[in-house]
PDB file of C-alpha atoms in Angstrom:
ATOM      1  CA  MET A1038      15.583 -69.746  77.444  1.00  0.00           C
ATOM      2  CA  GLY A1039      14.708 -72.034  74.505  1.00  0.00           C
ATOM      3  CA  VAL A1040      11.165 -70.390  74.318  1.00  0.00           C
ATOM      4  CA  SER A1041      12.939 -66.836  74.100  1.00  0.00           C
ATOM      5  CA  ARG A1042      15.465 -68.341  71.516  1.00  0.00           C
ATOM      6  CA  GLY A1043      12.434 -69.561  69.526  1.00  0.00           C
ATOM      7  CA  CYS A1044      10.609 -66.261  69.566  1.00  0.00           C
ATOM      8  CA  LEU A1045      13.896 -64.485  68.236  1.00  0.00           C
ATOM      9  CA  LEU A1046      14.163 -66.993  65.415  1.00  0.00           C
ATOM     10  CA  CYS A1047      10.546 -66.361  64.474  1.00  0.00           C
ATOM     11  CA  VAL A1048      10.989 -62.618  64.716  1.00  0.00           C
ATOM     12  CA  LYS A1049      14.396 -62.916  62.726  1.00  0.00           C
ATOM     13  CA  VAL A1050      12.527 -64.931  59.911  1.00  0.00           C
ATOM     14  CA  LYS A1051       9.529 -62.480  59.793  1.00  0.00           C
ATOM     15  CA  MET A1052      11.729 -59.489  59.744  1.00  0.00           C
ATOM     16  CA  PHE A1053      13.967 -60.987  56.995  1.00  0.00           C
ATOM     17  CA  VAL A1054      10.976 -61.715  55.082  1.00  0.00           C
ATOM     18  CA  PHE A1055       9.311 -58.415  55.347  1.00  0.00           C
ATOM     19  CA  ASN A1056      12.612 -56.616  54.637  1.00  0.00           C
ATOM     20  CA  LEU A1057      13.172 -58.895  51.514  1.00  0.00           C
ATOM     21  CA  ILE A1058       9.706 -57.423  50.227  1.00  0.00           C
ATOM     22  CA  PHE A1059      10.522 -54.118  51.130  1.00  0.00           C
ATOM     23  CA  TRP A1060      13.782 -54.183  49.175  1.00  0.00           C
ATOM     24  CA  LEU A1061      11.851 -55.799  46.357  1.00  0.00           C
ATOM     25  CA  GLY A1062       9.428 -52.973  46.420  1.00  0.00           C
ATOM     26  CA  GLY A1063      12.310 -50.555  46.242  1.00  0.00           C
ATOM     27  CA  CYS A1064      13.631 -52.175  43.058  1.00  0.00           C
ATOM     28  CA  GLY A1065      10.091 -51.936  41.464  1.00  0.00           C
ATOM     29  CA  VAL A1066       9.828 -48.085  42.486  1.00  0.00           C
ATOM     30  CA  LEU A1067      13.396 -47.747  40.944  1.00  0.00           C
ATOM     31  CA  GLY A1068      12.329 -49.649  37.805  1.00  0.00           C
ATOM     32  CA  VAL A1069       9.278 -47.260  37.517  1.00  0.00           C
ATOM     33  CA  GLY A1070      11.618 -44.224  37.723  1.00  0.00           C
ATOM     34  CA  VAL A1071      13.764 -45.531  34.912  1.00  0.00           C
ATOM     35  CA  TRP A1072      10.850 -46.453  32.824  1.00  0.00           C
ATOM     36  CA  LEU A1073       9.570 -42.896  33.229  1.00  0.00           C
ATOM     37  CA  ALA A1074      13.022 -41.530  32.425  1.00  0.00           C
ATOM     38  CA  VAL A1075      13.065 -43.342  29.290  1.00  0.00           C
ATOM     39  CA  THR A1076       9.364 -42.820  28.006  1.00  0.00           C
ATOM     40  CA  GLN A1077       8.384 -39.706  29.579  1.00  0.00           C
ATOM     41  CA  GLY A1078      11.461 -37.952  30.452  1.00  0.00           C
ATOM     42  CA  ARG A1079      10.930 -35.495  27.632  1.00  0.00           C
ATOM     43  CA  PHE A1080       8.352 -33.891  29.677  1.00  0.00           C
ATOM     44  CA  ALA A1081      10.676 -33.032  32.529  1.00  0.00           C
ATOM     45  CA  THR A1082      11.739 -29.661  31.287  1.00  0.00           C
ATOM     46  CA  LEU A1083       8.325 -27.968  31.274  1.00  0.00           C
ATOM     47  CA  SER A1084       9.242 -26.096  34.552  1.00  0.00           C
ATOM     48  CA  PHE A1085      11.852 -23.340  34.460  1.00  0.00           C
ATOM     49  CA  SER A1086      12.318 -23.244  38.090  1.00  0.00           C
ATOM     50  CA  PHE A1087      13.163 -26.838  38.756  1.00  0.00           C
ATOM     51  CA  PRO A1088      14.383 -28.294  35.270  1.00  0.00           C
ATOM     52  CA  SER A1089      15.873 -31.287  37.066  1.00  0.00           C
ATOM     53  CA  LEU A1090      13.161 -32.177  39.074  1.00  0.00           C
ATOM     54  CA  SER A1091      10.623 -34.776  37.419  1.00  0.00           C
ATOM     55  CA  ALA A1092       8.599 -37.722  38.633  1.00  0.00           C
ATOM     56  CA  ALA A1093      11.413 -40.202  37.210  1.00  0.00           C
ATOM     57  CA  GLY A1094      13.858 -38.456  39.360  1.00  0.00           C
ATOM     58  CA  LEU A1095      11.699 -38.686  42.468  1.00  0.00           C
ATOM     59  CA  PHE A1096      10.829 -42.412  41.764  1.00  0.00           C
ATOM     60  CA  MET A1097      14.470 -43.331  41.271  1.00  0.00           C
ATOM     61  CA  ALA A1098      15.578 -41.504  44.295  1.00  0.00           C
ATOM     62  CA  THR A1099      12.803 -43.106  46.368  1.00  0.00           C
ATOM     63  CA  GLY A1100      13.712 -46.549  44.946  1.00  0.00           C
ATOM     64  CA  ALA A1101      17.142 -46.184  45.743  1.00  0.00           C
ATOM     65  CA  ILE A1102      16.474 -45.046  49.427  1.00  0.00           C
ATOM     66  CA  ILE A1103      14.049 -48.071  49.863  1.00  0.00           C
ATOM     67  CA  MET A1104      16.640 -50.660  48.502  1.00  0.00           C
ATOM     68  CA  VAL A1105      19.299 -49.231  50.927  1.00  0.00           C
ATOM     69  CA  VAL A1106      16.934 -49.326  53.956  1.00  0.00           C
ATOM     70  CA  GLY A1107      15.515 -52.676  52.992  1.00  0.00           C
ATOM     71  CA  PHE A1108      19.273 -54.303  52.697  1.00  0.00           C
ATOM     72  CA  LEU A1109      20.169 -52.711  56.046  1.00  0.00           C
ATOM     73  CA  GLY A1110      17.155 -54.496  57.667  1.00  0.00           C
ATOM     74  CA  CYS A1111      17.860 -57.866  56.022  1.00  0.00           C
ATOM     75  CA  LEU A1112      21.567 -57.551  57.046  1.00  0.00           C
ATOM     76  CA  GLY A1113      20.501 -56.647  60.558  1.00  0.00           C
ATOM     77  CA  ALA A1114      18.185 -59.590  60.744  1.00  0.00           C
ATOM     78  CA  VAL A1115      20.697 -62.091  59.501  1.00  0.00           C
ATOM     79  CA  THR A1116      23.615 -61.088  61.754  1.00  0.00           C
ATOM     80  CA  GLU A1117      21.410 -60.127  64.670  1.00  0.00           C
ATOM     81  CA  HIS A1118      23.468 -56.969  65.378  1.00  0.00           C
ATOM     82  CA  ARG A1119      21.914 -54.611  67.805  1.00  0.00           C
ATOM     83  CA  CYS A1120      23.650 -51.508  66.325  1.00  0.00           C
ATOM     84  CA  LEU A1121      22.252 -52.534  62.710  1.00  0.00           C
ATOM     85  CA  LEU A1122      18.749 -53.086  64.122  1.00  0.00           C
ATOM     86  CA  LEU A1123      18.633 -49.944  66.022  1.00  0.00           C
ATOM     87  CA  THR A1124      19.946 -47.822  63.021  1.00  0.00           C
ATOM     88  CA  PHE A1125      17.347 -49.722  60.721  1.00  0.00           C
ATOM     89  CA  PHE A1126      14.481 -48.935  63.340  1.00  0.00           C
ATOM     90  CA  LEU A1127      15.498 -45.218  63.523  1.00  0.00           C
ATOM     91  CA  VAL A1128      15.917 -44.675  59.708  1.00  0.00           C
ATOM     92  CA  LEU A1129      12.603 -46.375  58.803  1.00  0.00           C
ATOM     93  CA  SER A1130      10.810 -44.496  61.646  1.00  0.00           C
ATOM     94  CA  THR A1131      12.279 -41.238  60.211  1.00  0.00           C
ATOM     95  CA  LEU A1132      11.157 -42.040  56.721  1.00  0.00           C
ATOM     96  CA  PHE A1133       7.798 -42.997  57.890  1.00  0.00           C
ATOM     97  CA  LEU A1134       7.214 -39.831  59.695  1.00  0.00           C
ATOM     98  CA  LEU A1135       8.578 -37.809  56.720  1.00  0.00           C
ATOM     99  CA  GLU A1136       6.077 -39.602  54.474  1.00  0.00           C
ATOM    100  CA  LEU A1137       3.297 -38.746  56.767  1.00  0.00           C
ATOM    101  CA  VAL A1138       4.140 -35.059  57.154  1.00  0.00           C
ATOM    102  CA  GLY A1139       4.654 -34.873  53.239  1.00  0.00           C
ATOM    103  CA  LEU A1140       1.211 -36.446  52.671  1.00  0.00           C
ATOM    104  CA  LEU A1141      -0.297 -34.060  55.227  1.00  0.00           C
ATOM    105  CA  VAL A1142       1.259 -30.954  53.830  1.00  0.00           C
ATOM    106  CA  PHE A1143       0.082 -32.238  50.137  1.00  0.00           C
ATOM    107  CA  VAL A1144      -3.446 -32.621  51.239  1.00  0.00           C
ATOM    108  CA  THR A1145      -3.794 -29.491  53.207  1.00  0.00           C
ATOM    109  CA  CYS A1146      -2.027 -27.283  50.580  1.00  0.00           C
ATOM    110  CA  ARG A1147      -3.222 -28.868  47.447  1.00  0.00           C
ATOM    111  CA  ASP A1148      -4.909 -25.780  46.031  1.00  0.00           C
ATOM    112  CA  LYS A1149      -1.918 -23.758  46.746  1.00  0.00           C
ATOM    113  CA  PHE A1150       0.335 -26.501  44.943  1.00  0.00           C
ATOM    114  CA  ASP A1151      -1.877 -26.265  42.006  1.00  0.00           C
ATOM    115  CA  GLY A1152      -1.858 -22.538  41.949  1.00  0.00           C
ATOM    116  CA  TYR A1153       2.059 -22.440  42.007  1.00  0.00           C
ATOM    117  CA  ALA A1154       2.293 -25.108  39.479  1.00  0.00           C
ATOM    118  CA  GLN A1155       0.184 -23.095  36.899  1.00  0.00           C
ATOM    119  CA  ALA A1156       2.169 -20.035  37.772  1.00  0.00           C
ATOM    120  CA  ASN A1157       5.376 -21.662  37.276  1.00  0.00           C
ATOM    121  CA  LEU A1158       4.370 -23.212  33.953  1.00  0.00           C
ATOM    122  CA  LYS A1159       3.134 -19.889  32.778  1.00  0.00           C
ATOM    123  CA  GLU A1160       6.386 -18.323  33.421  1.00  0.00           C
ATOM    124  CA  GLY A1161       7.895 -21.024  31.523  1.00  0.00           C
ATOM    125  CA  LEU A1162       5.967 -20.244  28.450  1.00  0.00           C
ATOM    126  CA  LYS A1163       7.987 -16.590  28.290  1.00  0.00           C
ATOM    127  CA  LEU A1164      11.085 -18.812  27.602  1.00  0.00           C
ATOM    128  CA  TYR A1165       9.600 -20.697  24.670  1.00  0.00           C
ATOM    129  CA  LYS A1166      12.011 -20.763  21.736  1.00  0.00           C
ATOM    130  CA  THR A1167      14.572 -18.645  23.579  1.00  0.00           C
ATOM    131  CA  ASP A1168      18.335 -19.289  23.532  1.00  0.00           C
ATOM    132  CA  ASP A1169      19.574 -22.139  25.923  1.00  0.00           C
ATOM    133  CA  ASN A1170      15.837 -23.270  26.494  1.00  0.00           C
ATOM    134  CA  LEU A1171      15.596 -25.919  23.768  1.00  0.00           C
ATOM    135  CA  GLY A1172      14.412 -28.528  26.048  1.00  0.00           C
ATOM    136  CA  LEU A1173      11.730 -26.700  27.327  1.00  0.00           C
ATOM    137  CA  THR A1174      10.558 -25.562  23.775  1.00  0.00           C
ATOM    138  CA  HIS A1175      10.701 -29.229  22.814  1.00  0.00           C
ATOM    139  CA  ALA A1176       8.790 -30.504  25.995  1.00  0.00           C
ATOM    140  CA  TRP A1177       5.888 -28.058  25.243  1.00  0.00           C
ATOM    141  CA  ASP A1178       5.528 -29.048  21.641  1.00  0.00           C
ATOM    142  CA  LEU A1179       5.467 -32.609  22.510  1.00  0.00           C
ATOM    143  CA  VAL A1180       2.947 -32.096  25.191  1.00  0.00           C
ATOM    144  CA  GLN A1181       0.470 -30.079  23.216  1.00  0.00           C
ATOM    145  CA  THR A1182       0.850 -32.476  20.279  1.00  0.00           C
ATOM    146  CA  GLU A1183       0.325 -35.730  22.139  1.00  0.00           C
ATOM    147  CA  PHE A1184      -2.133 -34.461  24.811  1.00  0.00           C
ATOM    148  CA  ARG A1185      -3.934 -32.540  21.986  1.00  0.00           C
ATOM    149  CA  CYS A1186      -4.179 -29.150  24.190  1.00  0.00           C
ATOM    150  CA  CYS A1187      -3.079 -25.720  24.227  1.00  0.00           C
ATOM    151  CA  GLY A1188      -1.540 -23.606  26.895  1.00  0.00           C
ATOM    152  CA  VAL A1189      -1.600 -23.924  30.704  1.00  0.00           C
ATOM    153  CA  GLN A1190      -5.229 -22.937  31.215  1.00  0.00           C
ATOM    154  CA  ASN A1191      -6.251 -21.843  27.808  1.00  0.00           C
ATOM    155  CA  TYR A1192      -4.485 -20.693  24.393  1.00  0.00           C
ATOM    156  CA  THR A1193      -4.290 -16.892  25.719  1.00  0.00           C
ATOM    157  CA  ASP A1194      -1.603 -18.069  28.019  1.00  0.00           C
ATOM    158  CA  TRP A1195       0.940 -17.900  24.862  1.00  0.00           C
ATOM    159  CA  TYR A1196       0.047 -14.284  24.587  1.00  0.00           C
ATOM    160  CA  VAL A1197       3.369 -13.077  26.120  1.00  0.00           C
ATOM    161  CA  HIS A1198       5.659  -9.988  25.243  1.00  0.00           C
ATOM    162  CA  ASN A1199       2.515  -8.204  23.687  1.00  0.00           C
ATOM    163  CA  ARG A1200       2.030 -10.743  21.063  1.00  0.00           C
ATOM    164  CA  THR A1201      -1.078 -12.893  19.949  1.00  0.00           C
ATOM    165  CA  ARG A1202       0.941 -15.809  18.633  1.00  0.00           C
ATOM    166  CA  VAL A1203       0.761 -19.569  19.505  1.00  0.00           C
ATOM    167  CA  PRO A1204       3.054 -22.414  18.664  1.00  0.00           C
ATOM    168  CA  GLU A1205       2.187 -24.790  15.912  1.00  0.00           C
ATOM    169  CA  SER A1206       1.749 -27.547  18.141  1.00  0.00           C
ATOM    170  CA  CYS A1207      -1.270 -25.718  19.354  1.00  0.00           C
ATOM    171  CA  CYS A1208      -2.911 -26.031  16.040  1.00  0.00           C
ATOM    172  CA  ILE A1209      -5.245 -28.841  15.028  1.00  0.00           C
ATOM    173  CA  LEU A1210      -4.070 -28.808  11.424  1.00  0.00           C
ATOM    174  CA  PRO A1211      -0.718 -26.991  11.544  1.00  0.00           C
ATOM    175  CA  SER A1212      -0.368 -26.855   7.704  1.00  0.00           C
ATOM    176  CA  SER A1213      -3.465 -24.614   7.562  1.00  0.00           C
ATOM    177  CA  CYS A1214      -3.185 -22.728  10.646  1.00  0.00           C
ATOM    178  CA  GLN A1215      -1.844 -19.071  10.825  1.00  0.00           C
ATOM    179  CA  VAL A1216      -0.030 -18.819  14.231  1.00  0.00           C
ATOM    180  CA  GLU A1217       0.013 -15.050  14.317  1.00  0.00           C
ATOM    181  CA  SER A1218      -3.859 -15.006  14.068  1.00  0.00           C
ATOM    182  CA  ALA A1219      -5.157 -18.352  14.979  1.00  0.00           C
ATOM    183  CA  GLN A1220      -8.547 -18.731  16.705  1.00  0.00           C
ATOM    184  CA  PRO A1221     -10.118 -21.254  18.902  1.00  0.00           C
ATOM    185  CA  PRO A1222     -11.697 -23.290  16.037  1.00  0.00           C
ATOM    186  CA  GLN A1223      -8.207 -23.794  14.780  1.00  0.00           C
ATOM    187  CA  LEU A1224      -6.699 -24.567  18.035  1.00  0.00           C
ATOM    188  CA  TRP A1225      -6.939 -27.502  20.643  1.00  0.00           C
ATOM    189  CA  PRO A1226      -9.602 -26.481  22.999  1.00  0.00           C
ATOM    190  CA  GLU A1227      -8.423 -28.150  26.129  1.00  0.00           C
ATOM    191  CA  PRO A1228      -5.854 -26.715  28.606  1.00  0.00           C
ATOM    192  CA  CYS A1229      -2.742 -28.752  29.089  1.00  0.00           C
ATOM    193  CA  TYR A1230      -2.763 -28.734  32.940  1.00  0.00           C
ATOM    194  CA  GLY A1231      -6.186 -30.123  33.077  1.00  0.00           C
ATOM    195  CA  LYS A1232      -5.408 -32.926  30.536  1.00  0.00           C
ATOM    196  CA  VAL A1233      -2.171 -33.928  32.149  1.00  0.00           C
ATOM    197  CA  LYS A1234      -3.620 -33.682  35.720  1.00  0.00           C
ATOM    198  CA  SER A1235      -6.511 -35.858  34.552  1.00  0.00           C
ATOM    199  CA  TRP A1236      -4.043 -38.463  32.741  1.00  0.00           C
ATOM    200  CA  LEU A1237      -2.109 -38.527  36.142  1.00  0.00           C
ATOM    201  CA  GLY A1238      -5.304 -39.294  37.994  1.00  0.00           C
ATOM    202  CA  GLN A1239      -6.207 -42.142  35.839  1.00  0.00           C
ATOM    203  CA  ASN A1240      -2.698 -43.717  36.074  1.00  0.00           C
ATOM    204  CA  ILE A1241      -1.990 -43.086  39.692  1.00  0.00           C
ATOM    205  CA  SER A1242      -4.644 -45.509  41.299  1.00  0.00           C
ATOM    206  CA  ALA A1243      -2.095 -48.456  40.725  1.00  0.00           C
ATOM    207  CA  MET A1244       0.779 -46.512  42.254  1.00  0.00           C
ATOM    208  CA  GLY A1245      -1.356 -45.667  45.231  1.00  0.00           C
ATOM    209  CA  ILE A1246      -2.055 -49.287  45.875  1.00  0.00           C
ATOM    210  CA  PHE A1247       1.445 -50.030  45.593  1.00  0.00           C
ATOM    211  CA  ALA A1248       2.474 -47.073  47.895  1.00  0.00           C
ATOM    212  CA  ALA A1249      -0.084 -48.361  50.485  1.00  0.00           C
ATOM    213  CA  CYS A1250       1.738 -51.845  50.563  1.00  0.00           C
ATOM    214  CA  ILE A1251       5.169 -50.150  50.959  1.00  0.00           C
ATOM    215  CA  ILE A1252       3.686 -48.293  53.990  1.00  0.00           C
ATOM    216  CA  VAL A1253       2.222 -51.546  55.640  1.00  0.00           C
ATOM    217  CA  VAL A1254       5.637 -53.164  55.126  1.00  0.00           C
ATOM    218  CA  GLN A1255       7.383 -50.318  56.635  1.00  0.00           C
ATOM    219  CA  VAL A1256       5.196 -50.324  59.716  1.00  0.00           C
ATOM    220  CA  LEU A1257       5.650 -54.084  60.213  1.00  0.00           C
ATOM    221  CA  GLY A1258       9.418 -53.540  59.621  1.00  0.00           C
ATOM    222  CA  ILE A1259       9.275 -51.043  62.349  1.00  0.00           C
ATOM    223  CA  VAL A1260       7.678 -53.288  64.573  1.00  0.00           C
ATOM    224  CA  PHE A1261       9.662 -56.403  63.939  1.00  0.00           C
ATOM    225  CA  SER A1262      13.050 -54.524  64.198  1.00  0.00           C
ATOM    226  CA  MET A1263      12.177 -53.229  67.704  1.00  0.00           C
ATOM    227  CA  LEU A1264      10.933 -56.678  68.919  1.00  0.00           C
ATOM    228  CA  MET A1265      14.125 -58.307  67.548  1.00  0.00           C
ATOM    229  CA  TYR A1266      16.342 -55.598  69.039  1.00  0.00           C
ATOM    230  CA  CYS A1267      14.644 -56.419  72.310  1.00  0.00           C
ATOM    231  CA  GLN A1268      15.026 -60.196  72.039  1.00  0.00           C
ATOM    232  CA  VAL A1269      18.761 -59.881  71.024  1.00  0.00           C
ATOM    233  CA  ARG A1270      19.349 -57.552  73.920  1.00  0.00           C
ATOM    234  CA  ARG A1271      17.378 -59.902  76.300  1.00  0.00           C
ATOM    235  CA  ALA A1272      19.659 -62.856  74.965  1.00  0.00           C
ATOM    236  CA  GLU A1273      22.844 -61.188  75.371  1.00  0.00           C
ATOM    237  CA  LYS A1274      21.932 -60.283  79.072  1.00  0.00           C
ATOM    238  CA  TYR A1275      21.210 -63.911  79.779  1.00  0.00           C
ATOM    239  CA  TYR A1276      24.508 -65.190  78.152  1.00  0.00           C
ATOM    240  CA  ASP A1277      26.345 -62.367  80.183  1.00  0.00           C
TER     241      ASP A1277
END
């Protein structure tokens, strides 16, 4: 029984350490979400269909969930409570499966997501400078100014309601640009969708590595929680 108790202690320590790393990872994801909300939150209203859906909100929600699950795992490891260990195992396994399904759906339907995102953004252009859409108006002006781009795919995306008018933020030199009759030499030549997508691609590699580390810790957490659950159950049967 001493060997079994030693195995239980070894699994307990490993599970606590990995869950502590998992919890700290959740803190990191939450921190990234807060940083995005503070620095890039002004771009969150570009979509008229999901005005409250943003990268910052997703990161903060994900970070909060990871922190709760990590705390649950640490508590289960310290107390050796079978119910907590089993709950942790089921929750973590469910999250892991959802992540795999989400990744698979994104990879297989990536082109459809691109098409839907562009169509959604183009619909949002129709609400530019309309009542109750000041956030969307400000967001588009900010994106076009900072990324030096115009429209979703090109400047003609702004030709809505039978008008050939573009915002001043599309102009390279707003002071000498006639928005009613501006032509390409006066406008930013690159589309905003492509520029923002390229910017995200350049900055997503670090987050991809971080996400891969979180997944590895998740798998180890699932394995160690089940091992510890089995060891605790075996020890309880021995003492009974």
